[in-house]
mmCIF file of C-alpha atoms in Angstrom:
data_model
loop_
_atom_site.group_PDB
_atom_site.id
_atom_site.type_symbol
_atom_site.label_atom_id
_atom_site.label_comp_id
_atom_site.label_asym_id
_atom_site.label_seq_id
_atom_site.Cartn_x
_atom_site.Cartn_y
_atom_site.Cartn_z
ATOM 1 C CA MET A 1 -88.660 -44.563 -71.985
ATOM 2 C CA VAL A 2 -87.967 -45.463 -75.697
ATOM 3 C CA GLY A 3 -89.703 -48.689 -76.671
ATOM 4 C CA ILE A 4 -89.496 -51.714 -79.121
ATOM 5 C CA CYS A 5 -91.845 -53.469 -80.618
ATOM 6 C CA ASP A 6 -92.287 -56.716 -82.335
ATOM 7 C CA ASN A 7 -94.289 -56.405 -85.505
ATOM 8 C CA VAL A 8 -96.716 -59.405 -85.883
ATOM 9 C CA GLU A 9 -99.766 -59.673 -88.412
ATOM 10 C CA GLN A 10 -102.210 -58.825 -85.746
ATOM 11 C CA GLY A 11 -100.478 -55.485 -85.077
ATOM 12 C CA VAL A 12 -97.689 -54.711 -82.677
ATOM 13 C CA MET A 13 -96.815 -56.791 -79.694
ATOM 14 C CA ALA A 14 -94.526 -55.848 -76.432
ATOM 15 C CA VAL A 15 -91.127 -57.791 -76.110
ATOM 16 C CA SER A 16 -90.587 -59.845 -73.462
ATOM 17 C CA LYS A 17 -86.576 -58.155 -73.336
ATOM 18 C CA GLU A 18 -85.244 -55.551 -72.594
ATOM 19 C CA LEU A 19 -81.803 -53.623 -73.121
ATOM 20 C CA LEU A 20 -81.196 -50.842 -70.397
ATOM 21 C CA VAL A 21 -79.064 -47.821 -71.293
ATOM 22 C CA LEU A 22 -77.068 -45.995 -69.493
ATOM 23 C CA ILE A 23 -75.167 -43.891 -70.932
ATOM 24 C CA GLY A 24 -75.798 -40.361 -71.764
ATOM 25 C CA TYR A 25 -76.316 -40.904 -75.645
ATOM 26 C CA GLU A 26 -78.346 -38.495 -77.650
ATOM 27 C CA VAL A 27 -82.330 -39.503 -79.570
ATOM 28 C CA ASP A 28 -80.629 -40.098 -82.659
ATOM 29 C CA VAL A 29 -77.982 -42.838 -81.228
ATOM 30 C CA LEU A 30 -80.596 -44.376 -78.802
ATOM 31 C CA GLU A 31 -82.346 -45.064 -81.664
ATOM 32 C CA THR A 32 -79.349 -46.646 -83.575
ATOM 33 C CA PHE A 33 -79.244 -48.901 -80.680
ATOM 34 C CA ARG A 34 -83.169 -49.443 -80.830
ATOM 35 C CA GLU A 35 -83.073 -50.654 -84.378
ATOM 36 C CA MET A 36 -80.215 -52.879 -84.060
ATOM 37 C CA ALA A 37 -81.675 -54.625 -81.048
ATOM 38 C CA SER A 38 -84.776 -54.860 -82.386
ATOM 39 C CA GLY A 39 -86.236 -57.844 -80.609
ATOM 40 C CA TYR A 40 -85.502 -55.662 -77.055
ATOM 41 C CA GLN A 41 -87.570 -53.042 -75.810
ATOM 42 C CA LEU A 42 -84.926 -50.282 -74.940
ATOM 43 C CA VAL A 43 -84.605 -48.745 -71.188
ATOM 44 C CA SER A 44 -82.771 -45.319 -71.018
ATOM 45 C CA GLU A 45 -83.867 -44.604 -67.113
ATOM 46 C CA PHE A 46 -82.838 -47.257 -64.231
ATOM 47 C CA GLU A 47 -85.864 -47.139 -62.657
ATOM 48 C CA GLU A 48 -88.143 -47.777 -65.310
ATOM 49 C CA ALA A 49 -86.102 -50.771 -65.835
ATOM 50 C CA ASP A 50 -87.651 -54.492 -65.525
ATOM 51 C CA PHE A 51 -84.676 -56.638 -64.248
ATOM 52 C CA SER A 52 -86.668 -59.897 -64.672
ATOM 53 C CA LYS A 53 -86.610 -58.770 -68.730
ATOM 54 C CA VAL A 54 -83.576 -56.969 -68.742
ATOM 55 C CA GLU A 55 -80.874 -58.510 -70.430
ATOM 56 C CA ILE A 56 -78.294 -56.172 -71.774
ATOM 57 C CA VAL A 57 -77.071 -53.239 -69.685
ATOM 58 C CA LEU A 58 -75.017 -50.352 -71.380
ATOM 59 C CA GLY A 59 -72.947 -48.365 -68.505
ATOM 60 C CA TRP A 60 -73.184 -48.918 -64.768
ATOM 61 C CA ASP A 61 -74.644 -47.959 -61.770
ATOM 62 C CA GLU A 62 -73.991 -49.071 -58.355
ATOM 63 C CA ARG A 63 -77.700 -49.938 -57.912
ATOM 64 C CA LEU A 64 -77.192 -52.985 -60.135
ATOM 65 C CA VAL A 65 -75.106 -54.423 -57.273
ATOM 66 C CA ASP A 66 -78.458 -55.142 -55.501
ATOM 67 C CA VAL A 67 -80.107 -56.518 -58.698
ATOM 68 C CA LEU A 68 -77.353 -59.116 -58.858
ATOM 69 C CA GLU A 69 -77.647 -59.934 -55.328
ATOM 70 C CA SER A 70 -81.222 -60.403 -55.407
ATOM 71 C CA GLY A 71 -80.783 -63.119 -57.774
ATOM 72 C CA GLN A 72 -83.509 -62.287 -59.547
ATOM 73 C CA HIS A 73 -82.622 -61.258 -62.821
ATOM 74 C CA GLN A 74 -82.145 -61.591 -66.129
ATOM 75 C CA LEU A 75 -79.136 -60.075 -66.753
ATOM 76 C CA LYS A 76 -76.727 -61.985 -69.279
ATOM 77 C CA TRP A 77 -74.014 -59.026 -70.276
ATOM 78 C CA ILE A 78 -73.183 -55.505 -69.076
ATOM 79 C CA GLN A 79 -71.100 -52.875 -71.478
ATOM 80 C CA LEU A 80 -68.990 -50.770 -69.507
ATOM 81 C CA SER A 81 -68.261 -46.954 -70.545
ATOM 82 C CA THR A 82 -65.117 -46.856 -68.793
ATOM 83 C CA ALA A 83 -61.869 -49.386 -69.014
ATOM 84 C CA GLY A 84 -60.921 -50.192 -65.308
ATOM 85 C CA VAL A 85 -63.060 -52.856 -63.704
ATOM 86 C CA ASP A 86 -61.287 -53.552 -60.502
ATOM 87 C CA LYS A 87 -64.042 -51.006 -58.685
ATOM 88 C CA LEU A 88 -66.810 -53.690 -59.697
ATOM 89 C CA PRO A 89 -68.149 -56.943 -58.206
ATOM 90 C CA LEU A 90 -66.425 -59.256 -60.017
ATOM 91 C CA ASP A 91 -66.862 -62.174 -58.828
ATOM 92 C CA LEU A 92 -70.345 -61.452 -58.232
ATOM 93 C CA LEU A 93 -70.836 -61.463 -61.990
ATOM 94 C CA ALA A 94 -69.046 -64.498 -62.772
ATOM 95 C CA GLN A 95 -71.239 -66.139 -60.132
ATOM 96 C CA GLU A 96 -74.138 -64.686 -61.525
ATOM 97 C CA GLY A 97 -73.018 -65.235 -65.403
ATOM 98 C CA VAL A 98 -73.427 -62.114 -66.437
ATOM 99 C CA ARG A 99 -70.641 -61.384 -69.174
ATOM 100 C CA LEU A 100 -68.818 -58.247 -68.686
ATOM 101 C CA THR A 101 -66.817 -55.878 -71.486
ATOM 102 C CA SER A 102 -65.096 -52.516 -70.890
ATOM 103 C CA ALA A 103 -63.871 -50.027 -72.961
ATOM 104 C CA SER A 104 -60.578 -51.135 -73.294
ATOM 105 C CA GLY A 105 -58.603 -49.827 -75.691
ATOM 106 C CA MET A 106 -60.530 -46.603 -76.720
ATOM 107 C CA HIS A 107 -58.046 -44.242 -74.189
ATOM 108 C CA THR A 108 -55.131 -45.866 -76.871
ATOM 109 C CA HIS A 109 -54.358 -42.608 -78.264
ATOM 110 C CA SER A 110 -55.140 -39.605 -75.533
ATOM 111 C CA LEU A 111 -53.148 -41.943 -73.070
ATOM 112 C CA ALA A 112 -49.960 -42.283 -75.182
ATOM 113 C CA GLU A 113 -50.200 -38.093 -75.979
ATOM 114 C CA SER A 114 -50.700 -37.369 -71.874
ATOM 115 C CA ILE A 115 -47.805 -39.585 -71.416
ATOM 116 C CA PHE A 116 -45.695 -37.631 -73.631
ATOM 117 C CA GLY A 117 -46.850 -34.404 -72.525
ATOM 118 C CA MET A 118 -45.623 -35.075 -69.171
ATOM 119 C CA LEU A 119 -42.139 -36.201 -70.010
ATOM 120 C CA LEU A 120 -42.100 -33.604 -72.019
ATOM 121 C CA ALA A 121 -42.900 -30.868 -69.530
ATOM 122 C CA ARG A 122 -40.138 -32.318 -67.338
ATOM 123 C CA THR A 123 -37.362 -33.169 -70.196
ATOM 124 C CA ARG A 124 -37.646 -29.784 -71.930
ATOM 125 C CA GLY A 125 -37.721 -27.546 -69.328
ATOM 126 C CA ILE A 126 -41.798 -25.921 -69.562
ATOM 127 C CA LEU A 127 -42.268 -27.353 -65.781
ATOM 128 C CA GLN A 128 -39.679 -25.109 -64.321
ATOM 129 C CA SER A 129 -40.089 -22.493 -66.958
ATOM 130 C CA VAL A 130 -43.778 -21.934 -65.871
ATOM 131 C CA GLU A 131 -42.995 -21.989 -62.142
ATOM 132 C CA ALA A 132 -39.898 -19.399 -63.310
ATOM 133 C CA SER A 133 -42.422 -17.189 -64.866
ATOM 134 C CA LYS A 134 -44.896 -17.042 -62.424
ATOM 135 C CA ALA A 135 -42.024 -15.122 -60.240
ATOM 136 C CA SER A 136 -41.680 -13.333 -63.070
ATOM 137 C CA ARG A 137 -37.900 -14.682 -63.135
ATOM 138 C CA TRP A 138 -35.697 -15.642 -66.262
ATOM 139 C CA ALA A 139 -34.800 -18.922 -65.712
ATOM 140 C CA GLN A 140 -32.533 -20.135 -68.304
ATOM 141 C CA GLU A 141 -29.644 -21.185 -66.774
ATOM 142 C CA GLU A 142 -31.229 -22.539 -64.016
ATOM 143 C CA ILE A 143 -32.996 -25.439 -66.524
ATOM 144 C CA GLU A 144 -31.103 -28.548 -67.641
ATOM 145 C CA PRO A 145 -33.282 -29.647 -70.552
ATOM 146 C CA VAL A 146 -32.984 -33.956 -71.620
ATOM 147 C CA VAL A 147 -33.472 -35.159 -74.926
ATOM 148 C CA LEU A 148 -35.189 -38.137 -75.362
ATOM 149 C CA PHE A 149 -33.913 -38.870 -78.637
ATOM 150 C CA ASP A 150 -31.574 -42.578 -78.223
ATOM 151 C CA LYS A 151 -32.940 -42.948 -74.831
ATOM 152 C CA SER A 152 -34.591 -46.372 -73.273
ATOM 153 C CA VAL A 153 -37.753 -46.804 -72.340
ATOM 154 C CA THR A 154 -39.409 -49.608 -70.820
ATOM 155 C CA ILE A 155 -43.303 -50.321 -70.995
ATOM 156 C CA ILE A 156 -44.942 -52.334 -68.268
ATOM 157 C CA GLY A 157 -47.957 -53.510 -69.780
ATOM 158 C CA ALA A 158 -47.712 -54.286 -73.439
ATOM 159 C CA GLY A 159 -51.128 -54.054 -74.536
ATOM 160 C CA LYS A 160 -52.875 -52.113 -77.274
ATOM 161 C CA ILE A 161 -52.045 -48.861 -75.040
ATOM 162 C CA GLY A 162 -48.406 -50.023 -74.551
ATOM 163 C CA THR A 163 -48.047 -50.677 -78.286
ATOM 164 C CA GLU A 164 -49.176 -47.315 -79.140
ATOM 165 C CA VAL A 165 -46.976 -45.637 -76.643
ATOM 166 C CA ALA A 166 -44.085 -47.718 -77.990
ATOM 167 C CA HIS A 167 -44.889 -46.335 -81.728
ATOM 168 C CA MET A 168 -44.770 -42.686 -80.266
ATOM 169 C CA ALA A 169 -41.708 -43.420 -78.428
ATOM 170 C CA LYS A 170 -40.080 -44.728 -81.716
ATOM 171 C CA ALA A 171 -40.783 -41.600 -83.442
ATOM 172 C CA PHE A 172 -39.002 -39.619 -80.934
ATOM 173 C CA GLY A 173 -35.894 -42.172 -81.456
ATOM 174 C CA MET A 174 -36.076 -44.243 -78.284
ATOM 175 C CA GLN A 175 -35.223 -47.827 -77.550
ATOM 176 C CA THR A 176 -38.414 -49.513 -76.565
ATOM 177 C CA THR A 177 -38.699 -52.637 -74.058
ATOM 178 C CA GLY A 178 -42.484 -54.140 -73.493
ATOM 179 C CA VAL A 179 -43.517 -56.619 -70.426
ATOM 180 C CA ASN A 180 -46.316 -58.828 -70.639
ATOM 181 C CA ARG A 181 -47.698 -61.870 -69.773
ATOM 182 C CA SER A 182 -46.132 -64.159 -72.225
ATOM 183 C CA GLY A 183 -42.792 -62.255 -73.237
ATOM 184 C CA GLY A 184 -43.679 -62.472 -76.644
ATOM 185 C CA GLN A 185 -42.617 -60.435 -79.462
ATOM 186 C CA ILE A 186 -44.880 -57.123 -80.437
ATOM 187 C CA ASP A 187 -44.676 -54.948 -83.299
ATOM 188 C CA GLY A 188 -43.133 -51.649 -81.704
ATOM 189 C CA PHE A 189 -40.865 -53.161 -79.082
ATOM 190 C CA ASP A 190 -36.888 -53.803 -79.846
ATOM 191 C CA LYS A 191 -37.145 -56.533 -77.041
ATOM 192 C CA VAL A 192 -39.951 -57.809 -74.589
ATOM 193 C CA TYR A 193 -39.962 -59.578 -71.241
ATOM 194 C CA MET A 194 -42.159 -61.645 -68.956
ATOM 195 C CA ASN A 195 -43.484 -59.986 -66.077
ATOM 196 C CA ASP A 196 -41.511 -62.361 -64.271
ATOM 197 C CA ASN A 197 -38.132 -60.368 -65.324
ATOM 198 C CA LEU A 198 -39.422 -57.258 -64.457
ATOM 199 C CA ALA A 199 -36.339 -56.245 -62.135
ATOM 200 C CA GLU A 200 -34.240 -56.961 -65.538
ATOM 201 C CA ALA A 201 -37.233 -55.156 -67.741
ATOM 202 C CA VAL A 202 -36.334 -51.797 -65.565
ATOM 203 C CA ALA A 203 -32.553 -52.181 -64.634
ATOM 204 C CA ASP A 204 -31.451 -50.039 -68.219
ATOM 205 C CA ALA A 205 -34.161 -48.113 -68.562
ATOM 206 C CA ASP A 206 -34.140 -44.150 -68.433
ATOM 207 C CA VAL A 207 -37.828 -44.151 -68.609
ATOM 208 C CA VAL A 208 -40.032 -46.557 -66.925
ATOM 209 C CA ILE A 209 -43.800 -46.507 -67.826
ATOM 210 C CA ASN A 210 -46.840 -48.134 -66.039
ATOM 211 C CA ILE A 211 -50.014 -49.182 -67.891
ATOM 212 C CA LEU A 212 -50.995 -52.308 -65.764
ATOM 213 C CA PRO A 213 -54.607 -52.639 -64.725
ATOM 214 C CA LEU A 214 -55.373 -53.770 -61.017
ATOM 215 C CA THR A 215 -55.522 -57.578 -59.762
ATOM 216 C CA PRO A 216 -53.855 -59.002 -57.013
ATOM 217 C CA GLU A 217 -50.847 -59.513 -58.418
ATOM 218 C CA THR A 218 -50.133 -55.706 -59.146
ATOM 219 C CA THR A 219 -51.497 -54.153 -56.429
ATOM 220 C CA GLY A 220 -48.317 -52.495 -54.536
ATOM 221 C CA LEU A 221 -46.087 -53.991 -57.504
ATOM 222 C CA PHE A 222 -44.252 -50.663 -58.020
ATOM 223 C CA ASN A 223 -42.145 -50.643 -54.151
ATOM 224 C CA LEU A 224 -39.095 -49.444 -52.593
ATOM 225 C CA SER A 225 -37.652 -52.935 -53.849
ATOM 226 C CA LEU A 226 -38.958 -52.445 -56.906
ATOM 227 C CA PHE A 227 -37.451 -48.724 -57.700
ATOM 228 C CA GLU A 228 -34.340 -49.839 -56.170
ATOM 229 C CA GLN A 229 -33.778 -52.337 -59.260
ATOM 230 C CA PHE A 230 -34.388 -48.895 -61.491
ATOM 231 C CA LYS A 231 -31.487 -47.171 -63.279
ATOM 232 C CA PRO A 232 -30.326 -44.579 -61.066
ATOM 233 C CA GLY A 233 -32.311 -40.975 -62.009
ATOM 234 C CA ALA A 234 -34.594 -43.139 -63.994
ATOM 235 C CA MET A 235 -38.065 -41.151 -64.367
ATOM 236 C CA PHE A 236 -41.418 -43.269 -63.766
ATOM 237 C CA VAL A 237 -44.659 -42.639 -65.391
ATOM 238 C CA ASN A 238 -48.060 -44.113 -63.867
ATOM 239 C CA VAL A 239 -51.113 -44.002 -65.656
ATOM 240 C CA GLY A 240 -52.089 -47.350 -64.756
ATOM 241 C CA ARG A 241 -53.630 -47.602 -61.187
ATOM 242 C CA GLY A 242 -52.828 -45.778 -58.461
ATOM 243 C CA GLU A 243 -52.921 -48.727 -56.364
ATOM 244 C CA SER A 244 -50.151 -50.840 -57.941
ATOM 245 C CA VAL A 245 -47.787 -48.094 -56.550
ATOM 246 C CA VAL A 246 -46.963 -47.801 -52.589
ATOM 247 C CA THR A 247 -46.853 -43.678 -52.474
ATOM 248 C CA ALA A 248 -45.127 -43.566 -49.724
ATOM 249 C CA ASP A 249 -42.016 -45.809 -51.265
ATOM 250 C CA LEU A 250 -42.302 -43.843 -54.471
ATOM 251 C CA LEU A 251 -41.464 -40.683 -52.359
ATOM 252 C CA THR A 252 -38.656 -42.060 -50.829
ATOM 253 C CA ALA A 253 -37.100 -43.454 -53.997
ATOM 254 C CA LEU A 254 -36.917 -40.039 -55.373
ATOM 255 C CA ASP A 255 -35.381 -38.090 -52.089
ATOM 256 C CA GLN A 256 -32.887 -40.650 -52.129
ATOM 257 C CA GLU A 257 -32.662 -40.081 -55.638
ATOM 258 C CA LEU A 258 -33.330 -43.380 -57.496
ATOM 259 C CA LEU A 259 -35.746 -41.835 -59.511
ATOM 260 C CA SER A 260 -35.288 -38.371 -60.800
ATOM 261 C CA PHE A 261 -38.835 -37.545 -61.661
ATOM 262 C CA ALA A 262 -42.166 -39.094 -61.489
ATOM 263 C CA ALA A 263 -45.481 -38.241 -63.296
ATOM 264 C CA LEU A 264 -48.390 -39.585 -61.977
ATOM 265 C CA ASP A 265 -52.299 -39.678 -63.140
ATOM 266 C CA VAL A 266 -53.319 -41.770 -60.839
ATOM 267 C CA PHE A 267 -53.413 -42.293 -56.928
ATOM 268 C CA GLU A 268 -53.943 -44.604 -53.874
ATOM 269 C CA GLU A 269 -56.412 -42.256 -52.852
ATOM 270 C CA GLU A 270 -58.313 -39.804 -55.533
ATOM 271 C CA PRO A 271 -59.076 -37.369 -55.057
ATOM 272 C CA LEU A 272 -55.744 -36.987 -53.476
ATOM 273 C CA PRO A 273 -55.963 -35.471 -50.492
ATOM 274 C CA ALA A 274 -55.150 -31.657 -50.139
ATOM 275 C CA GLU A 275 -52.358 -32.322 -47.720
ATOM 276 C CA SER A 276 -50.948 -34.946 -49.823
ATOM 277 C CA PRO A 277 -46.620 -34.040 -50.577
ATOM 278 C CA VAL A 278 -47.125 -35.410 -53.380
ATOM 279 C CA TYR A 279 -48.482 -31.810 -55.063
ATOM 280 C CA THR A 280 -45.984 -30.207 -53.532
ATOM 281 C CA HIS A 281 -42.982 -32.691 -54.316
ATOM 282 C CA SER A 282 -40.472 -30.916 -56.340
ATOM 283 C CA LYS A 283 -40.045 -33.950 -58.422
ATOM 284 C CA ILE A 284 -43.709 -35.164 -59.090
ATOM 285 C CA LEU A 285 -45.847 -34.088 -61.757
ATOM 286 C CA ALA A 286 -49.454 -34.820 -60.979
ATOM 287 C CA THR A 287 -52.420 -34.888 -63.253
ATOM 288 C CA PRO A 288 -55.967 -35.524 -61.640
ATOM 289 C CA HIS A 289 -57.009 -39.016 -63.580
ATOM 290 C CA ILE A 290 -57.378 -36.598 -67.127
ATOM 291 C CA ALA A 291 -54.598 -38.604 -69.217
ATOM 292 C CA GLY A 292 -57.566 -40.802 -70.638
ATOM 293 C CA PHE A 293 -59.788 -38.001 -71.362
ATOM 294 C CA MET A 294 -60.487 -36.781 -74.823
ATOM 295 C CA ASP A 295 -63.538 -34.702 -76.540
ATOM 296 C CA ASP A 296 -65.334 -36.934 -77.958
ATOM 297 C CA TYR A 297 -65.521 -39.719 -75.479
ATOM 298 C CA LEU A 298 -69.208 -40.911 -76.392
ATOM 299 C CA GLY A 299 -68.426 -40.735 -80.073
ATOM 300 C CA THR A 300 -65.253 -42.659 -79.402
ATOM 301 C CA LEU A 301 -67.024 -45.268 -77.102
ATOM 302 C CA ARG A 302 -69.862 -45.534 -79.361
ATOM 303 C CA PRO A 303 -68.174 -48.269 -82.237
ATOM 304 C CA ILE A 304 -67.046 -50.371 -79.289
ATOM 305 C CA ILE A 305 -70.667 -50.502 -77.637
ATOM 306 C CA GLU A 306 -72.090 -51.180 -81.326
ATOM 307 C CA GLU A 307 -69.759 -54.162 -82.540
ATOM 308 C CA ASN A 308 -70.211 -55.691 -78.861
ATOM 309 C CA LEU A 309 -74.059 -55.412 -79.430
ATOM 310 C CA GLN A 310 -74.036 -56.254 -83.171
ATOM 311 C CA ALA A 311 -72.581 -59.484 -81.932
ATOM 312 C CA PHE A 312 -74.353 -60.237 -79.006
ATOM 313 C CA ILE A 313 -77.646 -59.622 -80.809
ATOM 314 C CA ASP A 314 -75.925 -62.505 -83.614
ATOM 315 C CA ARG A 315 -75.205 -64.643 -80.485
ATOM 316 C CA GLU A 316 -71.315 -63.926 -81.261
ATOM 317 C CA GLU A 317 -68.306 -63.917 -78.872
ATOM 318 C CA LEU A 318 -68.247 -60.212 -77.624
ATOM 319 C CA PRO A 319 -64.656 -59.058 -80.118
ATOM 320 C CA VAL A 320 -64.012 -56.215 -78.381
ATOM 321 C CA SER A 321 -62.368 -56.506 -74.700
ATOM 322 C CA GLU A 322 -64.510 -58.939 -73.249
ATOM 323 C CA VAL A 323 -63.387 -58.765 -68.708
ATOM 324 C CA ASP A 324 -61.741 -62.064 -67.760
ATOM 325 C CA LEU A 325 -63.573 -62.421 -64.411
ATOM 326 C CA GLU A 326 -61.345 -65.210 -63.383
ATOM 327 C CA ARG A 327 -58.145 -62.967 -64.144
ATOM 328 C CA LYS A 328 -60.126 -59.532 -63.307
ATOM 329 C CA TYR A 329 -58.969 -57.772 -66.392
#
């Protein structure tokens, strides 16, 4: 445990508030957090926390559910180290008056790079070449590369990540369409549709990319009925949430040639079972939920934590990725 004490004229007096850090930072980073939160005792082990004193938690532990349900706590704010919140007890957090911030936005570059990595693997014949190479076969005549230049892409979820994807698409010379709640114009997009006009937004797209969070409205959104609205032969990429896609319907759409290719990083069930037909389908590229991975995850996360921590200490609004517990994202 790392402790923080208030200095008073008579000596050192223990503080009555605690900051619990459940993210695996080194001691020098913990020291920075300790200095920022000088009115808190910093605790780095769940078992050593006194939840009658803990106001701030950096990270998540499933045992926090029991703490919240007990009602015997002083929790005021939880900062996640991940972007997704659909597995968390959002209603319980709202009931207990605990604010929640996520790491949404920190995966902007890694996700955008992954999306185009998957697309290029298909369009430039890289996937087919890898398979042919494994069989020691020269497959030049079997491969029909596709050029992304001047193709149209619809990005469903035109937030921070979607905007980065749009800018990257523009670098490839693509036409960009976005979909969000408001339909308001966003830099990087040629046009933007409201969520209610989703069918119209996908109708002419050569590539459709899903980056939506999981909510009651987005669960099962990508079903056969929607896939039938896609441009025939379109490519589909899902890096949002697995449960937003009905996998059986996606397989049907591919088999019926409504779609020509699907790149999937997230799935209805994870880990994806060994018997899943997704693994062996010739028109699917599946990656094991790695699109957001990066080489310095904790270093990229740290500025988000520090900005929110300083704001909390200063009793200001939390500036980075506060979750709307009612909307559930």
